[in-house]
Amino acid sequence: MCSVSDENFENEADKVMVKSERRVTLSANCNKCRTAKSCVVLRNKDTYCKNCFLAGATHKFKALIGKSRLIRPNDRDILKKVEQEVTSFGFKLYCISFVEYILNPSIIHGIIENNELNISENDKDRLWDILVKKTSKTNKTDVINLFMRQLLVDAAKYLNCKFIFTPEISIDIASHLLTNISLGRGCHVPIDTGFCDERDEDVKILRPLRLFDLKELAFYNKFNNLDPICIRHREVNPYSSVQDLMKKFVKDLQENFPATVTTVMKTGDKLALDKDNTEICKLCKVSIINSMFRF
Amino acid sequence: MPLCSAKCGKKAILKRPKTGDAMCKECFFEAFENEVHFTITRAKLFKPNATVAIAASGGKDSTVLAYVMKLLNKKYNYKLKLLLLSIDEGITGYRDDSLDTVKQNRDDYEMPLKVMSYKDLYGWTMDEIVAEIGRKNNCTFCGVFRRQALDRGANLLKVDYLATGHNADDIAETVLMNILRGDLARLNRCTSIITDSGDGIPRVKPLKYAYEKEIVMYAYFRKLVYFSTECVFAPNAYRGHARVLLKDLEKIDPSVIMNIIQSGESIKVNETANMPSLTNCMRCGYVSSQDICKACVLLEGLNKGLPRLGIGKSSKVKRILNENKLKNNSCNINASTCCRTSTGDVEDIEDKKCLCGGSQTIKSLPVDKIMSDKLTI
């Protein structure tokens, strides 16, 4: 049977994604203060001057953290960062070898380093050797992500921190959400892509940049004269794993239908965690949905 | 060719799309049928001695559904009375041909067939509607009318269940689509195997866990007769994004389809999120999220020569319906079919240009009269 219009939408407009209009004009004054000349265009329509943009970005960051009412002054936070420059802000930097951790998760105190990192060239091979050779890239990536999260939590505990800040931005969140759905982890969406991951009782993982898009961050860095190192990523075949495909899909959405990326995130925000189950999965630490009895 | 992985000793002739197993024909039939049987018994879909209408379009899904239902009913003694229910949208060159297929199914499977036509139910065939609205939005009419037509047909036949041929791909696609659209209400209910439209007859999806590819394969090896032409009005297919994404995902890993359904079943909507509530249409009594259901709005538009009435936003429709009602109450009826409102605005500029130049006030039939005439079965 023809399945077009099967879903019986009330509005015709509901059926199509909103395509972004490309009309970039910088001639107008800032949308916010209406006095200064604008220099940034966000979402292909709103223009801001430098000051308003920076104020807006800072406010967005503070508002998200403030709204959650999780962090109190003097709490110790850990920032997951890959950038070298992080030391120039006066943060203490710790490094840890992921392979060593996976090989022996209990020796975290022995492998956490202050400044330099012991990595060798064959680390990647050692890592992939641990995983069963025949496993698909999708599953390998999935397992590695689980271990990565556990490593952060363990390291935070060792360093006596209560919070971990991770740098995912909107497209990371949206692609992670769709990946979760596609891997049958639909019930993990609230903790995996929400603002706060509170699986662990002592250490919470927060994602303060989840409402920012790439352009906002790039301009923020530019205006603050920050110059992060750029790593050229190796080109990956988007059809090699579910995670890669979702990254590509969301990237295309961001380019052509930016409003849909926001919609995906908002959908995720309205999903709740099922707390009825007491049994916890040993690997991902989420309560097990017993699908044997669900239909 | 390798041996059948079910260890029956025969040579395999196919690779199961769902699992990748090499299988012989007979073992594939058995696996496919057993999975549908498992779906039906696990979800306790049917009560014994019930009457089940199978929504039959003549396409692959409904043909396989009818065949498997008949086979399982006999094999496992469900004690069901099965019959076919078809909708004749009145599309020349599509439905007349596919109805022949359904009639073939009726004879092959020895099931009674009931055909409901849009003409009988609504007074319009799709051909007539397309002549009125053009080819751009006609699928809105067809989809909305079909859904109601199936329910009305099921009511008329006094059946206990209405079984539709939705397959696993359809459902996974709907889950993805509802996430992209941010439609929580539909996301919440689109994976349920039984949907109850209010006081109506429960709709069930016995093929919920059957892959589209396997359905095609099953029909092919069983040599079932089905109709595989697209509707002649088939549009620039919407659902496009979700469908393309799902097909790509299936290429990477076929189990993704089942995973998505599992995700859809296990997600829980936050209690604080706003959900629309369902009520019944004030005119025809069908379930609707608005005061007046979509089918009634579309019909009113057609009957008043404003076919685009239901195409826009529901808030706009509400406003226009209210205005029309006021006019009906106060109007000192001149015999006229003018489309100009009393405020002087032409309502539906794109479709009908006013001919009288606004010299006459609108005259529309009393709303109640139109609806009750056209909608009773």
XYZ file of C-alpha atoms in Angstrom:
672
model
C 0.000 0.000 0.000
C 1.124 3.509 -0.677
C 2.730 4.715 2.543
C 3.021 8.336 1.538
C 1.021 10.433 3.978
C 0.415 7.378 6.116
C 1.357 9.338 9.144
C -1.676 11.559 8.795
C -0.046 14.895 9.601
C -2.261 17.799 10.464
C -0.129 20.311 8.631
C 1.357 20.030 5.225
C 4.308 22.081 6.445
C 5.140 19.351 8.973
C 6.243 17.059 6.232
C 9.272 18.867 4.934
C 12.422 19.915 6.678
C 13.080 23.615 6.768
C 15.779 24.352 4.292
C 18.124 27.110 5.358
C 18.018 30.195 3.261
C 21.344 31.513 2.201
C 21.162 35.251 2.373
C 24.259 36.426 4.075
C 24.322 40.154 4.442
C 26.779 41.821 6.707
C 25.887 45.361 5.811
C 23.213 45.703 8.470
C 23.853 46.635 12.050
C 24.043 44.101 14.847
C 20.729 42.408 15.514
C 21.136 42.812 19.225
C 22.441 46.283 20.022
C 21.427 47.812 16.687
C 24.270 50.298 16.855
C 27.567 48.598 16.141
C 28.400 47.139 12.777
C 27.842 43.419 12.634
C 30.628 41.013 11.811
C 29.235 37.510 12.430
C 26.274 35.799 10.806
C 24.824 32.897 12.759
C 22.229 30.416 11.528
C 22.491 32.134 8.145
C 20.272 34.949 9.336
C 21.188 36.610 12.634
C 24.008 39.080 12.506
C 25.966 40.188 15.557
C 28.725 42.653 16.343
C 31.834 41.389 18.104
C 30.809 42.473 21.593
C 27.277 41.171 21.428
C 28.494 37.889 19.978
C 30.995 37.337 22.785
C 28.489 38.366 25.434
C 25.903 36.029 23.931
C 28.270 33.099 23.744
C 29.450 33.565 27.330
C 25.878 33.924 28.516
C 24.837 30.732 26.740
C 27.665 28.849 28.420
C 26.961 30.252 31.876
C 23.205 29.832 31.528
C 23.465 26.156 30.688
C 25.739 25.474 33.641
C 23.772 27.706 35.984
C 20.436 26.215 35.035
C 21.519 22.734 35.967
C 22.371 23.864 39.540
C 24.941 21.118 39.800
C 28.188 22.929 40.318
C 29.042 24.901 43.405
C 32.089 27.146 43.825
C 35.355 25.400 44.678
C 34.298 22.118 43.116
C 37.110 20.497 41.238
C 36.521 19.915 37.560
C 38.432 17.991 34.986
C 38.509 19.137 31.408
C 38.889 16.602 28.711
C 41.118 18.408 26.298
C 43.339 17.407 23.469
C 44.841 20.783 22.870
C 48.376 21.615 23.877
C 47.524 25.205 24.664
C 45.442 24.180 27.591
C 48.411 24.780 29.889
C 48.603 28.413 28.862
C 45.303 29.094 30.650
C 46.902 28.006 33.881
C 45.175 24.664 34.107
C 47.064 21.681 35.395
C 47.510 19.116 32.670
C 47.374 15.381 33.133
C 47.934 12.792 30.448
C 47.040 9.180 30.361
C 47.622 6.391 27.897
C 44.361 4.850 26.769
C 45.959 1.546 25.747
C 47.636 1.060 29.106
C 44.320 1.756 30.779
C 42.420 -0.778 28.696
C 45.122 -3.376 29.284
C 44.893 -2.888 32.998
C 42.185 -0.549 34.285
C 43.199 -0.948 37.917
C 46.597 0.740 37.675
C 45.357 4.233 36.942
C 47.604 5.780 39.599
C 50.637 4.322 37.834
C 49.913 5.594 34.367
C 48.567 9.067 34.984
C 51.279 11.509 33.968
C 51.814 15.137 34.782
C 53.118 16.566 31.598
C 54.477 14.083 29.176
C 52.824 11.058 27.764
C 54.355 7.696 27.055
C 52.942 6.671 23.762
C 54.534 4.454 21.233
C 53.883 4.126 17.545
C 52.215 0.767 17.728
C 49.684 1.850 20.344
C 46.890 1.823 17.834
C 47.712 -1.706 16.771
C 47.877 -2.794 20.387
C 44.460 -1.242 20.933
C 42.839 -2.936 17.958
C 44.495 -6.231 18.880
C 42.609 -6.292 22.140
C 39.312 -6.255 20.298
C 38.236 -9.326 18.416
C 39.453 -9.047 14.860
C 36.199 -9.997 13.219
C 34.127 -7.390 15.035
C 32.734 -4.642 12.831
C 34.087 -1.123 13.055
C 30.719 -0.012 14.423
C 31.043 -2.283 17.445
C 34.729 -1.527 17.977
C 34.032 2.201 18.058
C 31.131 1.580 20.408
C 33.276 -0.382 22.861
C 36.114 2.130 22.696
C 33.683 4.942 23.519
C 32.485 3.020 26.552
C 36.036 2.518 27.802
C 36.903 6.139 27.108
C 34.048 7.245 29.308
C 35.075 4.856 32.062
C 38.662 6.070 31.882
C 37.544 9.672 32.343
C 35.450 8.730 35.349
C 38.272 6.711 36.918
C 40.797 9.477 36.295
C 38.456 12.067 37.790
C 38.062 9.916 40.867
C 41.820 9.551 41.189
C 42.263 13.313 40.900
C 39.426 13.857 43.338
C 37.214 15.759 40.908
C 33.440 15.781 40.978
C 32.799 16.884 37.441
C 34.151 16.227 33.986
C 33.616 18.737 31.211
C 33.619 17.277 27.734
C 33.710 19.383 24.580
C 30.912 17.950 22.401
C 29.144 20.541 20.268
C 25.681 20.359 18.747
C 26.540 18.191 15.756
C 28.426 15.734 17.989
C 25.396 15.445 20.232
C 22.953 15.009 17.359
C 25.044 12.355 15.635
C 25.634 10.546 18.910
C 21.887 10.551 19.521
C 21.073 9.079 16.112
C 23.880 6.541 16.553
C 22.420 5.499 19.885
C 19.010 5.012 18.313
C 20.524 2.945 15.509
C 22.456 0.726 17.886
C 19.430 -0.051 19.996
C 20.592 2.221 22.805
C 17.503 4.405 22.611
C 17.033 4.353 26.369
C 20.589 5.704 26.862
C 19.851 8.897 24.974
C 19.108 11.077 28.033
C 22.443 10.311 29.722
C 24.569 9.895 26.628
C 23.568 13.123 24.939
C 21.941 15.236 27.650
C 23.736 17.975 29.572
C 24.634 15.741 32.479
C 25.690 12.104 32.577
C 24.983 11.018 36.120
C 25.562 7.295 35.759
C 28.340 7.442 38.299
C 27.341 8.470 41.781
C 30.457 10.510 42.512
C 31.544 11.863 39.157
C 29.243 13.605 36.730
C 30.075 14.221 33.092
C 28.834 17.573 31.804
C 28.644 18.808 28.234
C 28.657 22.595 28.490
C 29.218 23.195 24.781
C 26.303 21.122 23.587
C 24.282 24.103 22.379
C 27.118 25.648 20.356
C 27.784 25.046 16.725
C 31.165 24.899 15.057
C 30.988 28.399 13.653
C 30.235 29.987 16.993
C 33.229 28.319 18.583
C 35.540 29.224 15.714
C 34.599 32.882 16.006
C 34.844 32.792 19.766
C 38.405 31.546 19.450
C 39.186 34.095 16.775
C 37.886 37.076 18.754
C 39.730 35.967 21.853
C 42.923 35.447 19.865
C 42.957 31.794 20.721
C 44.777 29.675 18.271
C 44.063 26.008 18.838
C 46.154 23.471 17.006
C 44.464 22.045 13.991
C 44.802 18.360 13.379
C 44.096 17.273 9.903
C 41.791 14.297 10.165
C 42.282 11.361 7.941
C 39.459 10.975 5.488
C 37.176 8.144 6.512
C 34.718 6.268 4.392
C 31.337 7.382 5.797
C 29.879 3.973 5.008
C 32.421 2.057 7.088
C 30.507 2.285 10.348
C 27.215 3.517 11.777
C 29.032 6.241 13.709
C 30.771 7.562 10.588
C 27.543 7.512 8.587
C 25.699 9.450 11.275
C 28.482 12.032 11.428
C 28.175 12.566 7.708
C 24.371 12.665 7.865
C 24.332 15.284 10.628
C 27.047 17.311 8.901
C 24.883 17.449 5.789
C 21.890 18.423 7.912
C 23.889 21.222 9.536
C 24.775 22.553 6.127
C 21.373 22.317 4.479
C 18.803 22.050 7.259
C 20.384 23.531 10.405
C 17.014 23.768 12.143
C 16.670 19.986 11.963
C 19.867 19.488 13.996
C 18.306 21.586 16.755
C 15.073 19.599 16.460
C 16.956 16.326 16.891
C 18.638 17.640 20.040
C 15.379 18.949 21.445
C 13.710 15.606 20.813
C 16.508 13.982 22.823
C 16.051 16.471 25.655
C 12.459 15.387 26.084
C 13.283 11.727 26.552
C 13.544 10.378 30.059
C 15.577 7.647 31.673
C 13.749 4.507 32.659
C 14.682 4.137 36.299
C 12.418 1.223 37.080
C 15.052 -1.375 36.368
C 17.506 -2.046 39.134
C 19.823 -4.292 37.183
C 22.805 -2.355 35.850
C 24.865 -3.341 32.827
C 28.482 -3.956 33.880
C 29.976 -2.451 30.751
C 27.987 0.719 30.069
C 26.571 1.164 33.608
C 23.019 1.799 32.380
C 20.015 -0.053 33.728
C 19.046 -3.014 31.593
C 15.758 -2.873 29.759
C 14.448 -6.378 29.709
C 13.065 -6.515 26.221
C 12.075 -10.134 26.702
C 8.991 -8.932 28.481
C 8.286 -5.871 26.432
C 6.166 -5.761 23.362
C 26.827 -23.019 -3.043
C 27.220 -23.757 0.674
C 24.869 -25.956 2.619
C 21.784 -24.587 4.345
C 22.774 -23.221 7.730
C 19.697 -24.817 9.307
C 21.519 -28.159 8.808
C 18.740 -29.737 6.795
C 21.329 -31.149 4.423
C 20.093 -29.308 1.350
C 22.037 -26.759 -0.616
C 21.440 -23.137 0.235
C 19.996 -20.977 -2.524
C 19.591 -17.673 -0.768
C 21.181 -15.431 1.819
C 18.799 -14.154 4.458
C 18.860 -10.353 4.422
C 18.110 -10.158 8.140
C 20.856 -12.420 9.447
C 23.145 -13.134 6.514
C 22.618 -16.876 6.881
C 22.764 -19.071 3.804
C 19.550 -21.057 3.558
C 17.524 -23.323 1.370
C 14.076 -22.292 0.234
C 12.091 -24.447 2.651
C 14.103 -23.457 5.716
C 13.729 -19.785 4.789
C 9.949 -20.187 4.512
C 9.869 -21.853 7.872
C 12.064 -19.225 9.522
C 10.021 -16.371 8.065
C 6.677 -17.891 9.012
C 7.866 -18.852 12.473
C 8.989 -15.300 13.135
C 5.567 -13.938 12.208
C 3.954 -16.630 14.346
C 6.272 -15.698 17.212
C 5.353 -12.024 16.787
C 1.654 -12.869 16.914
C 1.799 -15.195 19.906
C 4.300 -13.176 21.938
C 2.231 -10.013 21.624
C -1.020 -11.976 21.982
C -2.275 -10.131 18.923
C -5.522 -12.001 18.316
C -8.148 -13.577 20.509
C -9.489 -16.922 19.265
C -12.644 -16.857 17.156
C -12.096 -13.226 16.210
C -12.707 -11.784 12.769
C -9.685 -10.111 11.192
C -9.809 -7.775 8.223
C -6.551 -7.668 6.262
C -5.975 -4.328 4.600
C -5.167 -5.460 1.075
C -3.756 -3.169 -1.549
C -2.420 -5.830 -3.867
C 1.151 -4.791 -3.063
C 3.893 -7.106 -1.748
C 3.342 -6.462 1.955
C -0.384 -7.087 2.023
C -0.173 -10.073 -0.308
C 2.450 -11.756 1.864
C 0.451 -10.820 4.970
C -2.714 -12.422 3.598
C -0.837 -15.561 2.545
C 1.050 -15.974 5.830
C -2.024 -15.238 7.936
C -3.997 -17.911 6.137
C -1.152 -20.391 6.437
C -0.510 -19.743 10.133
C -4.210 -19.711 10.961
C -4.451 -23.221 9.605
C -1.102 -24.494 10.884
C -1.402 -23.231 14.438
C -5.180 -23.176 14.626
C -5.655 -19.525 15.619
C -9.379 -20.022 14.892
C -9.535 -16.687 13.108
C -11.996 -15.663 10.454
C -9.999 -13.791 7.817
C -11.279 -11.402 5.205
C -9.761 -8.869 2.842
C -10.553 -5.169 2.908
C -9.540 -3.003 0.001
C -9.831 0.682 -0.620
C -10.629 1.893 -4.105
C -9.208 5.391 -4.279
C -10.422 5.777 -7.842
C -7.045 6.197 -9.530
C -7.254 5.070 -13.136
C -4.283 3.012 -14.246
C -3.221 2.135 -10.706
C -5.990 1.037 -8.434
C -8.087 -0.670 -11.084
C -5.086 -2.847 -11.929
C -4.071 -3.542 -8.355
C -7.677 -4.373 -7.443
C -7.502 -7.147 -10.010
C -4.539 -8.507 -8.041
C -6.564 -8.341 -4.841
C -9.413 -10.188 -6.535
C -6.892 -12.823 -7.571
C -5.802 -13.085 -3.932
C -9.436 -13.421 -2.877
C -9.842 -16.436 -5.150
C -6.438 -17.960 -4.337
C -6.776 -17.670 -0.573
C -10.547 -18.157 -0.454
C -11.196 -15.085 1.634
C -14.167 -12.772 1.270
C -13.257 -9.350 -0.134
C -14.870 -6.017 0.618
C -13.984 -2.993 -1.470
C -14.687 0.487 -0.100
C -14.466 3.309 -2.578
C -13.662 6.955 -1.943
C -16.580 7.753 -4.238
C -19.041 5.982 -1.917
C -17.487 7.289 1.273
C -16.662 10.844 0.365
C -18.347 11.515 -2.964
C -15.011 12.104 -4.713
C -12.615 9.805 -6.542
C -8.900 10.571 -6.404
C -8.984 11.336 -10.125
C -11.590 14.020 -9.454
C -9.642 15.357 -6.495
C -6.459 15.584 -8.543
C -8.363 17.445 -11.252
C -9.330 19.932 -8.534
C -6.147 20.271 -6.503
C -3.434 19.439 -9.005
C -0.671 16.919 -8.456
C 1.189 18.707 -5.727
C -0.765 17.988 -2.567
C -2.983 15.132 -3.644
C -1.204 12.594 -1.415
C -2.464 14.490 1.623
C -6.027 13.756 0.555
C -5.345 10.167 -0.344
C -3.490 9.365 2.887
C -5.993 11.031 5.187
C -8.983 9.536 3.410
C -7.487 6.053 3.262
C -6.828 5.869 6.952
C -10.428 6.723 7.742
C -11.759 4.568 4.922
C -10.032 1.498 6.360
C -11.496 2.149 9.799
C -14.944 2.787 8.393
C -14.732 -0.332 6.287
C -13.660 -2.358 9.296
C -16.578 -0.908 11.259
C -18.995 -1.772 8.512
C -17.752 -5.348 8.353
C -17.940 -5.564 12.160
C -14.473 -7.087 12.420
C -12.484 -7.338 15.647
C -9.074 -6.449 14.212
C -7.651 -4.648 11.229
C -4.288 -6.067 10.161
C -2.002 -3.882 8.035
C 1.129 -4.874 6.151
C 3.562 -2.464 7.815
C 7.017 -4.056 7.858
C 10.126 -3.516 9.982
C 11.638 -1.070 7.496
C 8.486 1.080 7.573
C 8.558 1.250 11.347
C 12.287 1.965 11.680
C 11.923 4.665 9.056
C 9.037 6.213 10.991
C 11.103 6.243 14.194
C 13.945 8.100 12.465
C 11.523 10.458 10.762
C 9.749 11.348 13.985
C 13.088 12.142 15.619
C 14.037 14.401 12.727
C 10.625 16.059 12.961
C 10.692 16.284 16.753
C 7.279 14.638 16.966
C 7.255 13.031 20.392
C 3.652 11.900 20.377
C 4.118 9.885 17.212
C 7.587 8.716 18.259
C 6.003 7.301 21.354
C 3.293 5.337 19.610
C 4.742 4.496 16.193
C 6.440 1.298 17.361
C 3.482 -0.229 19.157
C 2.241 -3.375 17.499
C -1.380 -2.674 18.387
C -2.769 0.819 17.956
C -6.232 1.591 19.085
C -7.866 4.550 17.408
C -10.100 5.505 20.301
C -13.322 3.542 20.292
C -12.434 2.055 16.938
C -11.072 -1.291 15.947
C -7.484 -2.119 16.955
C -4.980 -2.013 14.128
C -2.325 -4.697 14.297
C 0.968 -5.134 12.450
C 1.900 -8.830 12.294
C 4.797 -8.105 9.915
C 6.306 -5.595 12.328
C 9.578 -7.518 12.575
C 9.753 -8.721 8.961
C 12.326 -7.005 6.758
C 11.129 -5.525 3.502
C 13.793 -7.465 1.604
C 12.642 -10.738 3.131
C 9.038 -10.001 2.251
C 10.028 -9.493 -1.367
C 12.132 -12.651 -1.249
C 9.321 -14.644 0.346
C 6.809 -13.474 -2.260
C 9.284 -14.295 -5.009
C 10.076 -17.851 -3.891
C 6.452 -18.585 -3.006
C 5.519 -17.254 -6.448
C 2.850 -14.994 -4.969
C 1.037 -12.638 -7.307
C 1.449 -9.045 -6.327
C 1.246 -5.659 -7.913
C 4.421 -3.629 -7.904
C 3.715 -0.428 -9.773
C 3.967 2.854 -7.952
C 0.873 4.995 -7.692
C 0.573 7.125 -10.823
C 0.389 10.219 -8.631
C 3.382 9.203 -6.493
C 5.089 12.423 -5.588
C 8.626 13.532 -5.080
C 8.763 11.041 -2.265
C 8.783 12.527 1.146
C 10.166 10.473 4.025
C 13.120 10.767 1.705
C 15.735 11.655 4.309
C 14.773 8.907 6.720
C 14.451 6.318 3.970
C 17.833 7.067 2.395
C 19.483 7.052 5.815
C 17.896 3.741 6.738
C 18.924 2.072 3.482
C 22.513 3.267 4.018
C 22.459 1.954 7.577
C 21.108 -1.384 6.429
C 24.046 -1.718 4.047
C 26.502 -1.240 6.904
C 24.691 -3.593 9.248
C 21.234 -5.114 8.644
C 20.593 -5.497 12.367
C 20.295 -1.714 12.614
C 16.640 -1.989 11.563
C 15.826 -4.182 14.556
C 17.960 -1.957 16.791
C 16.008 1.126 15.783
C 12.712 -0.604 16.532
C 14.123 -1.707 19.899
C 15.179 1.888 20.607
C 11.749 3.144 19.622
C 10.119 0.665 21.981
C 12.349 1.405 24.934
C 12.457 5.179 24.909
C 10.336 6.975 27.430
C 9.050 10.481 26.973
C 9.719 12.883 29.806
C 6.579 13.421 31.818
C 7.027 17.172 31.724
C 7.070 17.310 27.920
C 3.948 18.711 26.299
C 1.951 16.103 24.464
C -1.068 16.815 22.300
C -4.228 15.147 23.490
C -6.545 13.253 21.186
C -10.232 14.067 20.996
C -13.023 13.126 18.653
C -13.987 15.105 15.602
C -17.065 17.237 16.273
C -18.541 16.311 12.936
C -17.835 12.673 12.190
C -16.669 11.381 15.555
C -13.342 10.075 14.276
C -10.302 10.502 16.549
C -8.461 13.750 15.886
C -6.058 16.109 17.589
C -8.152 19.061 16.440
C -11.820 19.901 16.958
C -12.551 18.938 13.383
C -10.628 16.077 11.858
C -8.433 16.444 8.827
C -10.729 14.448 6.550
C -13.709 16.698 7.340
C -11.603 19.801 6.701
C -10.358 18.455 3.382
C -13.882 17.450 2.384
C -15.298 20.821 3.285
C -12.606 22.413 1.141
C -13.431 20.169 -1.803
C -17.157 20.663 -1.529
C -16.859 24.431 -1.299
C -14.439 24.795 -4.148
C -11.571 25.708 -1.810
C -9.547 22.532 -2.205
C -6.448 24.000 -0.576
C -8.311 24.604 2.682
C -6.734 21.722 4.579
C -3.263 22.077 3.100
C -2.096 24.970 5.242
C -1.600 25.269 8.991
C -4.333 23.957 11.231
C -4.580 27.344 12.974
C -5.364 28.971 9.646
C -7.964 26.333 8.887
C -9.618 26.961 12.223
C -9.865 30.666 11.474
C -11.375 30.099 8.036
C -13.876 27.562 9.326
C -14.969 29.978 12.022
C -15.382 32.787 9.526
C -17.425 30.567 7.277
C -19.630 29.582 10.157
C -20.279 33.192 11.100
C -21.102 33.992 7.525
C -23.484 31.092 7.310
C -25.342 32.337 10.311
C -25.671 35.910 9.189
C -25.731 35.548 5.429
C -28.846 36.610 3.549
C -28.283 33.959 0.935
C -27.980 35.026 -2.662
C -27.659 32.139 -5.017
C -24.004 32.356 -5.782
C -20.865 30.319 -5.673
C -18.622 33.254 -5.110
C -15.489 32.654 -3.097
C -15.091 36.171 -1.783
C -15.599 36.606 1.922
C -17.537 39.397 3.504
C -14.324 41.091 4.552
C -13.320 41.358 0.943
C -10.317 39.041 1.049
C -10.066 36.290 -1.481
C -9.534 33.228 0.705
C -7.712 30.928 -1.530
C -5.852 32.975 -4.016
C -3.776 30.232 -5.510
C -6.650 28.056 -6.559
C -9.687 30.062 -7.338
C -9.771 33.624 -8.437
C -12.975 35.323 -7.570
C -15.086 35.877 -10.654
C -17.661 38.304 -9.398
C -15.161 40.849 -8.148
C -16.588 40.789 -4.662
C -20.038 42.092 -5.494
C -21.732 39.118 -3.933
C -21.330 37.576 -0.512
C -20.398 33.957 -0.059
C -22.998 31.289 0.066
C -22.030 27.920 1.345
C -24.175 24.958 2.155
C -24.957 24.505 5.841
C -22.002 22.654 7.228
C -23.953 19.916 8.964
C -25.824 19.044 5.843
C -22.728 18.517 3.728
C -20.937 16.368 6.164
C -23.707 14.029 7.153
C -24.695 13.436 3.528
C -21.267 12.615 2.312
C -19.874 10.692 5.178
C -22.468 8.160 6.114
C -21.754 4.720 4.788
